[in-house]
PDB file of C-alpha atoms and ligand atoms in Angstrom:
ATOM      1  CA  MET A   1      88.106-112.835  -2.801  1.00  0.00           C
ATOM      2  CA  SER A   2      86.008-115.806  -3.000  1.00  0.00           C
ATOM      3  CA  THR A   3      87.423-118.549  -1.234  1.00  0.00           C
ATOM      4  CA  HIS A   4      86.670-122.296  -1.608  1.00  0.00           C
ATOM      5  CA  PRO A   5      87.460-124.823   0.996  1.00  0.00           C
ATOM      6  CA  ILE A   6      88.511-128.615  -0.872  1.00  0.00           C
ATOM      7  CA  GLN A   7      89.685-131.664   0.187  1.00  0.00           C
ATOM      8  CA  LEU A   8      91.558-134.121  -2.070  1.00  0.00           C
ATOM      9  CA  THR A   9      94.683-137.046  -1.644  1.00  0.00           C
ATOM     10  CA  ILE A  10      97.976-135.969  -3.027  1.00  0.00           C
ATOM     11  CA  ASN A  11     100.473-138.611  -2.983  1.00  0.00           C
ATOM     12  CA  GLY A  12      98.341-141.152  -0.741  1.00  0.00           C
ATOM     13  CA  ARG A  13      98.194-138.027   1.712  1.00  0.00           C
ATOM     14  CA  ARG A  14      94.578-136.102   2.719  1.00  0.00           C
ATOM     15  CA  HIS A  15      95.165-132.396   2.170  1.00  0.00           C
ATOM     16  CA  ASP A  16      92.017-130.140   3.296  1.00  0.00           C
ATOM     17  CA  ALA A  17      92.257-125.877   2.611  1.00  0.00           C
ATOM     18  CA  THR A  18      90.444-122.643   1.323  1.00  0.00           C
ATOM     19  CA  VAL A  19      91.905-121.863  -1.646  1.00  0.00           C
ATOM     20  CA  GLU A  20      90.700-118.395  -4.348  1.00  0.00           C
ATOM     21  CA  GLY A  21      88.682-119.594  -7.184  1.00  0.00           C
ATOM     22  CA  ARG A  22      91.121-118.476  -9.520  1.00  0.00           C
ATOM     23  CA  LEU A  23      94.317-119.872  -7.596  1.00  0.00           C
ATOM     24  CA  VAL A  24      96.071-122.774 -10.329  1.00  0.00           C
ATOM     25  CA  LEU A  25      95.960-126.490  -9.583  1.00  0.00           C
ATOM     26  CA  SER A  26     100.049-126.005 -10.053  1.00  0.00           C
ATOM     27  CA  ASP A  27     100.430-123.210  -7.872  1.00  0.00           C
ATOM     28  CA  PHE A  28      98.568-124.963  -4.826  1.00  0.00           C
ATOM     29  CA  LEU A  29     101.475-128.084  -5.198  1.00  0.00           C
ATOM     30  CA  ARG A  30     103.974-126.054  -5.103  1.00  0.00           C
ATOM     31  CA  GLY A  31     103.717-123.725  -2.676  1.00  0.00           C
ATOM     32  CA  ASP A  32     100.692-124.214  -0.350  1.00  0.00           C
ATOM     33  CA  ALA A  33     100.963-128.021  -0.422  1.00  0.00           C
ATOM     34  CA  GLY A  34     104.447-128.190  -0.874  1.00  0.00           C
ATOM     35  CA  TYR A  35     105.322-130.376  -3.345  1.00  0.00           C
ATOM     36  CA  THR A  36     108.130-128.329  -5.973  1.00  0.00           C
ATOM     37  CA  GLY A  37     108.714-131.298  -7.618  1.00  0.00           C
ATOM     38  CA  VAL A  38     106.228-129.310  -9.863  1.00  0.00           C
ATOM     39  CA  HIS A  39     107.670-127.512 -12.509  1.00  0.00           C
ATOM     40  CA  VAL A  40     106.228-124.181 -13.992  1.00  0.00           C
ATOM     41  CA  GLY A  41     107.407-123.084 -16.933  1.00  0.00           C
ATOM     42  CA  CYS A  42     105.234-121.556 -19.754  1.00  0.00           C
ATOM     43  CA  GLU A  43     102.271-121.155 -17.638  1.00  0.00           C
ATOM     44  CA  HIS A  44      99.616-121.759 -20.305  1.00  0.00           C
ATOM     45  CA  GLY A  45      99.958-125.267 -21.314  1.00  0.00           C
ATOM     46  CA  VAL A  46     102.133-125.958 -23.642  1.00  0.00           C
ATOM     47  CA  CYS A  47     105.459-127.167 -22.425  1.00  0.00           C
ATOM     48  CA  GLY A  48     104.018-129.544 -20.002  1.00  0.00           C
ATOM     49  CA  ALA A  49     106.213-129.615 -17.214  1.00  0.00           C
ATOM     50  CA  CYS A  50     103.917-128.815 -14.774  1.00  0.00           C
ATOM     51  CA  THR A  51     102.185-132.502 -15.421  1.00  0.00           C
ATOM     52  CA  VAL A  52     100.702-134.511 -12.995  1.00  0.00           C
ATOM     53  CA  ILE A  53      98.282-137.362 -12.710  1.00  0.00           C
ATOM     54  CA  VAL A  54      94.977-136.557 -11.418  1.00  0.00           C
ATOM     55  CA  ASP A  55      92.963-139.546 -11.063  1.00  0.00           C
ATOM     56  CA  GLY A  56      94.751-141.784 -13.501  1.00  0.00           C
ATOM     57  CA  LEU A  57      95.284-138.709 -16.304  1.00  0.00           C
ATOM     58  CA  ALA A  58      97.866-136.965 -17.337  1.00  0.00           C
ATOM     59  CA  VAL A  59      97.338-133.011 -16.888  1.00  0.00           C
ATOM     60  CA  ARG A  60      98.972-130.166 -16.994  1.00  0.00           C
ATOM     61  CA  SER A  61      98.136-128.632 -13.370  1.00  0.00           C
ATOM     62  CA  CYS A  62      99.162-125.284 -15.238  1.00  0.00           C
ATOM     63  CA  LEU A  63      96.179-125.114 -16.672  1.00  0.00           C
ATOM     64  CA  MET A  64      93.235-126.684 -13.680  1.00  0.00           C
ATOM     65  CA  LEU A  65      91.970-124.471 -11.127  1.00  0.00           C
ATOM     66  CA  ALA A  66      92.887-125.947  -7.754  1.00  0.00           C
ATOM     67  CA  VAL A  67      89.016-125.993  -7.014  1.00  0.00           C
ATOM     68  CA  GLN A  68      88.830-128.675  -9.769  1.00  0.00           C
ATOM     69  CA  ALA A  69      90.751-130.708  -7.364  1.00  0.00           C
ATOM     70  CA  ASP A  70      88.359-131.241  -4.932  1.00  0.00           C
ATOM     71  CA  GLY A  71      87.802-134.466  -4.393  1.00  0.00           C
ATOM     72  CA  ALA A  72      90.634-135.708  -6.988  1.00  0.00           C
ATOM     73  CA  ALA A  73      93.659-137.721  -6.264  1.00  0.00           C
ATOM     74  CA  ILE A  74      96.852-136.728  -7.407  1.00  0.00           C
ATOM     75  CA  THR A  75      99.922-137.876  -7.703  1.00  0.00           C
ATOM     76  CA  THR A  76     103.231-135.648  -8.261  1.00  0.00           C
ATOM     77  CA  VAL A  77     106.245-136.983  -9.174  1.00  0.00           C
ATOM     78  CA  GLU A  78     107.599-136.510  -5.358  1.00  0.00           C
ATOM     79  CA  GLY A  79     104.643-139.259  -4.949  1.00  0.00           C
ATOM     80  CA  LEU A  80     106.499-142.218  -7.413  1.00  0.00           C
ATOM     81  CA  ALA A  81     109.181-143.730  -5.546  1.00  0.00           C
ATOM     82  CA  ALA A  82     108.919-146.619  -2.997  1.00  0.00           C
ATOM     83  CA  ASP A  83     109.517-145.446   0.424  1.00  0.00           C
ATOM     84  CA  ASP A  84     112.510-147.243   0.368  1.00  0.00           C
ATOM     85  CA  GLY A  85     113.684-145.637  -2.073  1.00  0.00           C
ATOM     86  CA  THR A  86     113.614-147.657  -5.213  1.00  0.00           C
ATOM     87  CA  LEU A  87     112.748-145.967  -8.147  1.00  0.00           C
ATOM     88  CA  HIS A  88     109.269-145.708 -10.119  1.00  0.00           C
ATOM     89  CA  PRO A  89     110.232-148.099 -13.077  1.00  0.00           C
ATOM     90  CA  VAL A  90     109.912-144.366 -15.401  1.00  0.00           C
ATOM     91  CA  GLN A  91     111.971-143.190 -13.277  1.00  0.00           C
ATOM     92  CA  GLN A  92     114.695-145.812 -13.446  1.00  0.00           C
ATOM     93  CA  THR A  93     113.998-145.834 -17.267  1.00  0.00           C
ATOM     94  CA  MET A  94     115.066-142.582 -17.737  1.00  0.00           C
ATOM     95  CA  ARG A  95     118.279-142.746 -15.521  1.00  0.00           C
ATOM     96  CA  ASP A  96     119.442-145.825 -17.287  1.00  0.00           C
ATOM     97  CA  GLU A  97     118.824-144.146 -20.539  1.00  0.00           C
ATOM     98  CA  HIS A  98     120.029-140.776 -19.358  1.00  0.00           C
ATOM     99  CA  GLY A  99     116.703-138.519 -20.434  1.00  0.00           C
ATOM    100  CA  LEU A 100     117.893-135.911 -18.439  1.00  0.00           C
ATOM    101  CA  GLN A 101     120.324-133.287 -18.052  1.00  0.00           C
ATOM    102  CA  CYS A 102     118.973-130.115 -16.159  1.00  0.00           C
ATOM    103  CA  GLY A 103     115.936-131.700 -14.968  1.00  0.00           C
ATOM    104  CA  PHE A 104     113.288-129.078 -15.470  1.00  0.00           C
ATOM    105  CA  CYS A 105     111.664-130.613 -18.050  1.00  0.00           C
ATOM    106  CA  THR A 106     111.229-133.847 -16.550  1.00  0.00           C
ATOM    107  CA  PRO A 107     108.588-134.288 -13.286  1.00  0.00           C
ATOM    108  CA  GLY A 108     106.822-133.931 -16.434  1.00  0.00           C
ATOM    109  CA  ILE A 109     107.802-135.843 -18.774  1.00  0.00           C
ATOM    110  CA  VAL A 110     107.626-138.734 -15.742  1.00  0.00           C
ATOM    111  CA  MET A 111     104.359-138.006 -14.850  1.00  0.00           C
ATOM    112  CA  THR A 112     103.101-138.235 -18.661  1.00  0.00           C
ATOM    113  CA  LEU A 113     104.992-141.716 -19.386  1.00  0.00           C
ATOM    114  CA  ALA A 114     103.744-143.263 -15.544  1.00  0.00           C
ATOM    115  CA  ALA A 115     100.327-142.392 -16.553  1.00  0.00           C
ATOM    116  CA  LEU A 116     100.571-144.086 -20.039  1.00  0.00           C
ATOM    117  CA  THR A 117     102.679-146.971 -18.321  1.00  0.00           C
ATOM    118  CA  GLY A 118     101.102-147.436 -15.276  1.00  0.00           C
ATOM    119  CA  GLY A 119      97.520-149.493 -16.126  1.00  0.00           C
ATOM    120  CA  PRO A 120      96.497-152.304 -17.215  1.00  0.00           C
ATOM    121  CA  ASN A 121      95.965-151.063 -21.283  1.00  0.00           C
ATOM    122  CA  LYS A 122      99.806-149.890 -21.073  1.00  0.00           C
ATOM    123  CA  ALA A 123      99.957-147.803 -23.938  1.00  0.00           C
ATOM    124  CA  ASN A 124     102.704-149.087 -27.227  1.00  0.00           C
ATOM    125  CA  SER A 125     105.506-146.586 -28.482  1.00  0.00           C
ATOM    126  CA  GLU A 126     103.387-144.564 -30.711  1.00  0.00           C
ATOM    127  CA  THR A 127     100.920-143.228 -27.957  1.00  0.00           C
ATOM    128  CA  LEU A 128     104.434-142.691 -25.785  1.00  0.00           C
ATOM    129  CA  LEU A 129     105.747-140.651 -28.098  1.00  0.00           C
ATOM    130  CA  ASN A 130     102.527-138.739 -29.239  1.00  0.00           C
ATOM    131  CA  ALA A 131     102.347-137.705 -25.980  1.00  0.00           C
ATOM    132  CA  LEU A 132     105.819-136.469 -25.419  1.00  0.00           C
ATOM    133  CA  SER A 133     105.442-134.189 -28.470  1.00  0.00           C
ATOM    134  CA  GLY A 134     104.422-132.119 -26.327  1.00  0.00           C
ATOM    135  CA  HIS A 135     106.579-131.610 -23.266  1.00  0.00           C
ATOM    136  CA  ILE A 136     109.691-128.712 -24.304  1.00  0.00           C
ATOM    137  CA  CYS A 137     112.902-129.946 -22.750  1.00  0.00           C
ATOM    138  CA  ARG A 138     115.244-126.868 -23.267  1.00  0.00           C
ATOM    139  CA  CYS A 139     118.150-129.025 -22.917  1.00  0.00           C
ATOM    140  CA  THR A 140     117.263-130.730 -26.348  1.00  0.00           C
ATOM    141  CA  GLY A 141     118.175-133.915 -24.344  1.00  0.00           C
ATOM    142  CA  TYR A 142     115.419-135.689 -26.891  1.00  0.00           C
ATOM    143  CA  GLN A 143     116.819-138.497 -27.846  1.00  0.00           C
ATOM    144  CA  GLY A 144     117.698-139.954 -24.075  1.00  0.00           C
ATOM    145  CA  ILE A 145     113.873-139.518 -23.579  1.00  0.00           C
ATOM    146  CA  ARG A 146     112.636-141.177 -26.390  1.00  0.00           C
ATOM    147  CA  ARG A 147     115.057-144.003 -25.586  1.00  0.00           C
ATOM    148  CA  ALA A 148     113.683-144.388 -22.106  1.00  0.00           C
ATOM    149  CA  ALA A 149     109.787-144.496 -23.971  1.00  0.00           C
ATOM    150  CA  LEU A 150     110.328-146.432 -26.503  1.00  0.00           C
ATOM    151  CA  LYS A 151     112.226-148.953 -24.287  1.00  0.00           C
ATOM    152  CA  LEU A 152     109.202-148.793 -21.558  1.00  0.00           C
ATOM    153  CA  ALA A 153     106.507-149.603 -24.538  1.00  0.00           C
ATOM    154  CA  GLY A 154     108.821-152.718 -24.907  1.00  0.00           C
ATOM    155  CA  ASP A 155     110.156-151.963 -28.148  1.00  0.00           C
ATOM    156  CA  ALA A 156     113.951-151.445 -29.023  1.00  0.00           C
ATOM    157  CA  ALA A 157     114.984-148.207 -28.521  1.00  0.00           C
TER     158      ALA A 157
HETATM  159  S1  FES B   1     103.863-124.709 -16.996  1.00  0.00           S
HETATM  160 FE1  FES B   1     101.987-125.653 -17.267  1.00  0.00          FE
HETATM  161  S2  FES B   1     101.988-126.575 -19.923  1.00  0.00           S
HETATM  162 FE2  FES B   1     104.065-125.216 -19.195  1.00  0.00          FE
HETATM  163  S1  FES B   2     116.784-132.175 -18.846  1.00  0.00           S
HETATM  164 FE1  FES B   2     116.565-129.690 -19.505  1.00  0.00          FE
HETATM  165  S2  FES B   2     115.147-128.509 -20.057  1.00  0.00           S
HETATM  166 FE2  FES B   2     114.673-130.583 -20.644  1.00  0.00          FE
END
């Protein structure tokens, strides 16, 4: 078993760890770092539940090794709301549009939408809906999620 030192930033806090080469990032974030808002469904890149933001990009953390995140800045759903509890615009919009039911798929969807709407080049509705097509909601509440994406893009739902 080979282990490797890694150093990364999660939600603005530095983390130093020694991990096995085979450890996937989703298991590191949940098990080692304690960010259980990273949900794990399929474990092979299909459902989108494990999506986090890595250096500005939405990434399926079950498809990335923890060692590959060495030096990266990661945001999980726990890092979105302000310190005073004010929700991130994506969280607030999902709430307003009733975009969640059991909530299992929600962190991944929120992180994908946050990655695509957070920068200066905000994605349009087509891009957001295309990105959502890679997320599975087992409660099948897709209409609320879709309305939230359209609202975030600035289009009428
Ligand atoms: S758990 Fe990673 S995509 Fe499903
Ligand atoms: S809200 Fe339950 S899986 Fe999507």
